[in-house]
PDB file of C-alpha atoms in Angstrom:
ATOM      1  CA  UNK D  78       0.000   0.000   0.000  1.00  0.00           C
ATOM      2  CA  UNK D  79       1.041   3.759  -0.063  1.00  0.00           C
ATOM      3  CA  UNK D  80       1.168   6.061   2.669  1.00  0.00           C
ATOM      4  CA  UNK D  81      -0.640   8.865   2.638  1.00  0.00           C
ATOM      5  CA  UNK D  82      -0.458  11.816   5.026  1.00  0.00           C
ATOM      6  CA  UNK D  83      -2.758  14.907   5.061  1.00  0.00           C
ATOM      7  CA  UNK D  84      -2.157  18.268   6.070  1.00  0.00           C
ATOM      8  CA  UNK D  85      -3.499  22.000   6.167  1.00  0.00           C
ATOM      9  CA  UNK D  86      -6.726  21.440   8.295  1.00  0.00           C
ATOM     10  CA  UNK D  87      -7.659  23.882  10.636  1.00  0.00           C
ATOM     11  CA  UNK D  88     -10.644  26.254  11.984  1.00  0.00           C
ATOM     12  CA  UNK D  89     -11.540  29.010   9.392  1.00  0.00           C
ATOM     13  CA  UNK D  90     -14.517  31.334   9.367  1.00  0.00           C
ATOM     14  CA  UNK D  91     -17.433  31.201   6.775  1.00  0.00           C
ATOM     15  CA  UNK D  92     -16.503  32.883   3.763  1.00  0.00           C
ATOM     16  CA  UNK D  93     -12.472  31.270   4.698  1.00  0.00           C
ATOM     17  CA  UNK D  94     -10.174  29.245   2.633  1.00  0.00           C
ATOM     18  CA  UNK D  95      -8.087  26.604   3.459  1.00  0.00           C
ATOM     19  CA  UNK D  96      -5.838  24.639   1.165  1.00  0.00           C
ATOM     20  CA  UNK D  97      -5.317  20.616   2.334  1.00  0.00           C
ATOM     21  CA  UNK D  98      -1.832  18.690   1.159  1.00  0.00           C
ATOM     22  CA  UNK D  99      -1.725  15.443   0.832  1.00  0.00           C
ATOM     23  CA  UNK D 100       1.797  13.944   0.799  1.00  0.00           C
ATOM     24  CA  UNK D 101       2.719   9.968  -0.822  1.00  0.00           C
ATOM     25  CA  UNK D 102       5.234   7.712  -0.157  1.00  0.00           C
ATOM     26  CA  UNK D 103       6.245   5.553  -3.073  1.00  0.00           C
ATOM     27  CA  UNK D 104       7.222   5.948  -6.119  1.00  0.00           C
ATOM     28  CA  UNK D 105       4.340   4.969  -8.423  1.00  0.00           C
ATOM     29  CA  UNK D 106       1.995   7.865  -7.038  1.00  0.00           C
ATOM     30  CA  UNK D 107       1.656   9.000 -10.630  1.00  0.00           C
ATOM     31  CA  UNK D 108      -0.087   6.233 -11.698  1.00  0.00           C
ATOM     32  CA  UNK D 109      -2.765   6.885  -9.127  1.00  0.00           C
ATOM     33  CA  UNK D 110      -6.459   8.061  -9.625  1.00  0.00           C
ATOM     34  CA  UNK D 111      -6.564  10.286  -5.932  1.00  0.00           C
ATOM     35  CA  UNK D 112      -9.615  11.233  -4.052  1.00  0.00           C
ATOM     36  CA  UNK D 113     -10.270  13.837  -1.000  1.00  0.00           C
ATOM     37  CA  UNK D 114     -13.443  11.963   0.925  1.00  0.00           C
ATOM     38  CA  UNK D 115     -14.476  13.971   3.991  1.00  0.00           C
ATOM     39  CA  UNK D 116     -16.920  12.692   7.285  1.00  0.00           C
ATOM     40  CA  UNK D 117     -18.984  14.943   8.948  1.00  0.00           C
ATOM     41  CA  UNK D 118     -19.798  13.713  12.732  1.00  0.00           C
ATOM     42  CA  UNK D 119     -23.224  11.424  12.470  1.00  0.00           C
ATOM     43  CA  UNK D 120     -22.528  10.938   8.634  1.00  0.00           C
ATOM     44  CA  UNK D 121     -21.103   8.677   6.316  1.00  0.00           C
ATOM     45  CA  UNK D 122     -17.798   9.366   4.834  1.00  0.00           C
ATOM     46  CA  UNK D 123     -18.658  11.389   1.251  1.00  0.00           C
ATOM     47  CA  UNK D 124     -16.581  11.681  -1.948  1.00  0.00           C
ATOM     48  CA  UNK D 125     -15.591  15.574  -2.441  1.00  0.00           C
ATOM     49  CA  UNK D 126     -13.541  15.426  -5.685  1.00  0.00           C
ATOM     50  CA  UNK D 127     -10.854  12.957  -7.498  1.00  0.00           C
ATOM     51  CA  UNK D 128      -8.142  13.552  -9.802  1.00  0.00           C
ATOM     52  CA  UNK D 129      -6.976  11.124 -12.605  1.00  0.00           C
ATOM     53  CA  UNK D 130      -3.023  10.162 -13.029  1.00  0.00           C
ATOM     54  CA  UNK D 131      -2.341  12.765 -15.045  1.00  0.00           C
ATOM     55  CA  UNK D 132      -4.693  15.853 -14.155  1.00  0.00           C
ATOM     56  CA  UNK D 133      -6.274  15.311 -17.103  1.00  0.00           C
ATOM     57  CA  UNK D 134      -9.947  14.444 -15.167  1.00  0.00           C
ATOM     58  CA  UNK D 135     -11.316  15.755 -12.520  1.00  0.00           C
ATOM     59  CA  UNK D 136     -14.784  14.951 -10.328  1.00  0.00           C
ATOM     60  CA  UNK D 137     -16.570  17.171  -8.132  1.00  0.00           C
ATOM     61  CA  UNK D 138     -19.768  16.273  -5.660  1.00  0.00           C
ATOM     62  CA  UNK D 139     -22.559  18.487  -6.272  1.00  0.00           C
ATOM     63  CA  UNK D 140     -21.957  20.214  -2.836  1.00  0.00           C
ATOM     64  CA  UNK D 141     -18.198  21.417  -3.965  1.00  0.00           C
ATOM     65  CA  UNK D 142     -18.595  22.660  -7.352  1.00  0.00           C
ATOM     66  CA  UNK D 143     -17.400  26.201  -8.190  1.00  0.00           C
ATOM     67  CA  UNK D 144     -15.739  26.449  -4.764  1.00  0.00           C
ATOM     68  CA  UNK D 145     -13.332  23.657  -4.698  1.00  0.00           C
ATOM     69  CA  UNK D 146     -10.709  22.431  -6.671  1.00  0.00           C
ATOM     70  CA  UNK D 147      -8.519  19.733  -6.813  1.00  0.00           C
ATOM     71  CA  UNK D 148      -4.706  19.286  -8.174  1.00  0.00           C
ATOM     72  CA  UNK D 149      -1.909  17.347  -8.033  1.00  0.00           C
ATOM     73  CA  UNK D 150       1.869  17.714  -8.615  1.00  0.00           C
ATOM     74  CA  UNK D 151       3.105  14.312  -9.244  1.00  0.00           C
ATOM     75  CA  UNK D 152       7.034  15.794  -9.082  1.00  0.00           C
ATOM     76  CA  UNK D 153       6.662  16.198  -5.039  1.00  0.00           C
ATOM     77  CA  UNK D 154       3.746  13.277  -4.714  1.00  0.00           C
ATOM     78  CA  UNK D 155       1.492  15.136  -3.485  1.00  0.00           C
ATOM     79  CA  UNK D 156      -2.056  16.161  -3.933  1.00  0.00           C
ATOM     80  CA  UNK D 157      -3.950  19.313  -2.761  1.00  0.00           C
ATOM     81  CA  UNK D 158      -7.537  20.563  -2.397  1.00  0.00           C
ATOM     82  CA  UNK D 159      -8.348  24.293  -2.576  1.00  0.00           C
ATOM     83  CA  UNK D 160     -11.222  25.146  -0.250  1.00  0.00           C
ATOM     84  CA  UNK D 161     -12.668  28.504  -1.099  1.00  0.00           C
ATOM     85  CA  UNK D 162     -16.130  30.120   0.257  1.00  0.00           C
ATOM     86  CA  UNK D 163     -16.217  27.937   2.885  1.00  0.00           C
ATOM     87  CA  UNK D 164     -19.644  26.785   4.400  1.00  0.00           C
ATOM     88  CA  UNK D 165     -20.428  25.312   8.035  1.00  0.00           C
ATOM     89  CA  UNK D 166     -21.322  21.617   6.515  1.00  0.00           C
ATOM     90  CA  UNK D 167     -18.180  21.950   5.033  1.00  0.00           C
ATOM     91  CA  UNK D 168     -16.897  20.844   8.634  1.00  0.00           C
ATOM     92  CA  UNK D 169     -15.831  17.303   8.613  1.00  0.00           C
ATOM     93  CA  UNK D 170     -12.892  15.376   8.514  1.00  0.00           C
ATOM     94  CA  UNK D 171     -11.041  15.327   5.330  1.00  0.00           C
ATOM     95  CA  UNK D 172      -9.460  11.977   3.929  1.00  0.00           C
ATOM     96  CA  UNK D 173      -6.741  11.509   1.265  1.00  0.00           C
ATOM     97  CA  UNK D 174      -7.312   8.579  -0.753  1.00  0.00           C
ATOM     98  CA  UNK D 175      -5.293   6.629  -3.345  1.00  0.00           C
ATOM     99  CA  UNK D 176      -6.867   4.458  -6.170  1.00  0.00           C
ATOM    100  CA  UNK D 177      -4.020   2.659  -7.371  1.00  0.00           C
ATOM    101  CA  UNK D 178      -6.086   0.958 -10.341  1.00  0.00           C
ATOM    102  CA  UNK D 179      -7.128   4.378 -11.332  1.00  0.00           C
ATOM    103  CA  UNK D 180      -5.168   3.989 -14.467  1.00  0.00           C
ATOM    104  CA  UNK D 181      -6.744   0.873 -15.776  1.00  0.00           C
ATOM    105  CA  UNK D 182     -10.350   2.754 -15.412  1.00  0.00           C
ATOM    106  CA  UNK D 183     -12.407   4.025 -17.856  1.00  0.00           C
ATOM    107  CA  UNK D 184     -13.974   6.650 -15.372  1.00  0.00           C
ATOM    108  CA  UNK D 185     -12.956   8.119 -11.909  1.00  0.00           C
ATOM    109  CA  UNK D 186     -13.663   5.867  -9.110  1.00  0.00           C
ATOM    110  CA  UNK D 187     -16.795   8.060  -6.662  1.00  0.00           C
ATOM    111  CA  UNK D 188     -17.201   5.310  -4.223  1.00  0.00           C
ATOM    112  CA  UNK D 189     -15.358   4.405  -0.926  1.00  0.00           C
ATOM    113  CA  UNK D 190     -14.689   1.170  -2.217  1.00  0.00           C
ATOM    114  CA  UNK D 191     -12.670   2.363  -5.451  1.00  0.00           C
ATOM    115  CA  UNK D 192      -9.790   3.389  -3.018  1.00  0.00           C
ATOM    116  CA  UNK D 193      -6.916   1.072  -1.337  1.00  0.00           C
ATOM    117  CA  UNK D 194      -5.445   3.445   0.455  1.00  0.00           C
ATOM    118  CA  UNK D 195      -6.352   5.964   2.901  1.00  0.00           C
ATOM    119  CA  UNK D 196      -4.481   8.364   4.504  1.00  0.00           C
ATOM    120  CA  UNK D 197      -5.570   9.889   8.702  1.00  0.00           C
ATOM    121  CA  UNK D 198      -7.660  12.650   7.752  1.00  0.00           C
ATOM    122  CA  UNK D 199      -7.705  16.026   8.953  1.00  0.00           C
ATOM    123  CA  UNK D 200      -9.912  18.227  10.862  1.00  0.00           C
ATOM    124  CA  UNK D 201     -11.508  21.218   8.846  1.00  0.00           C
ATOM    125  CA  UNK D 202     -13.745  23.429  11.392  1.00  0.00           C
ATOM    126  CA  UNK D 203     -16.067  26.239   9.864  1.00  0.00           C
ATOM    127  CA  UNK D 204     -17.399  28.612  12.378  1.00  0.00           C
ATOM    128  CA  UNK D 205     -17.325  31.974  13.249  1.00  0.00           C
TER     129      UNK D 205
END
């Protein structure tokens, strides 16, 4: 498996950004489809957006769109989510996620079960 290790969570207020890193061990991370997930307290863990190998693709959940985005720079393995406009159910904890048969897909991989690895998550708090 890879290792995956989040970073960049914090409290912000409504209307805040935050930007969320997450760093990869190995050396095949650019072969990986990667996905930010995110579980609010009570709820089930949720796919925010996913990235294909090479950048090319990206998905968004309904929720995100127009205020997130997601990147990746495959030279420093790592994998980032922009967090603009920030709302209060944004709060959650955020998960990294690495699907490392994201290559051999036709489409992006939504559900939990479309990722191997998974990284510790981080704490994002919206509140004024």
């Amino acid at each position: 498996q890879v290792q995956l290790v989040e970073s960049g969570g914090g409290l912000v207020q409504p209307g805040g950004s935050l930007r969320l890193s997450c760093a990869a061990s190995g050396r095949t991370f650019s072969s990986y489809t990667m996905g930010w997930f995110r579980q609010a307290p009570g709820k089930e863990r949720e796919i925010v957006a996913a990235i294909t190998w090479s950048g090319g693709n990206t998905y968004y959940a309904d929720s995100v769109k127009g205020r997130f985005t997601i990147s990746r720079d495959n030279a420093k393995n790592t994998v980032y989510l922009q967090m603009n406009s920030l709302k209060p159910e944004d709060t959650a904890v955020y998960y990294c996620a690495a699907d490392r048969q994201g290559r051999r897909r036709v489409i992006i991989a939504t559900s939990l079960g479309g990722y191997d690895s998974w990284g510790q998550g981080t704490q994002v708090t919206v509140s004024s």
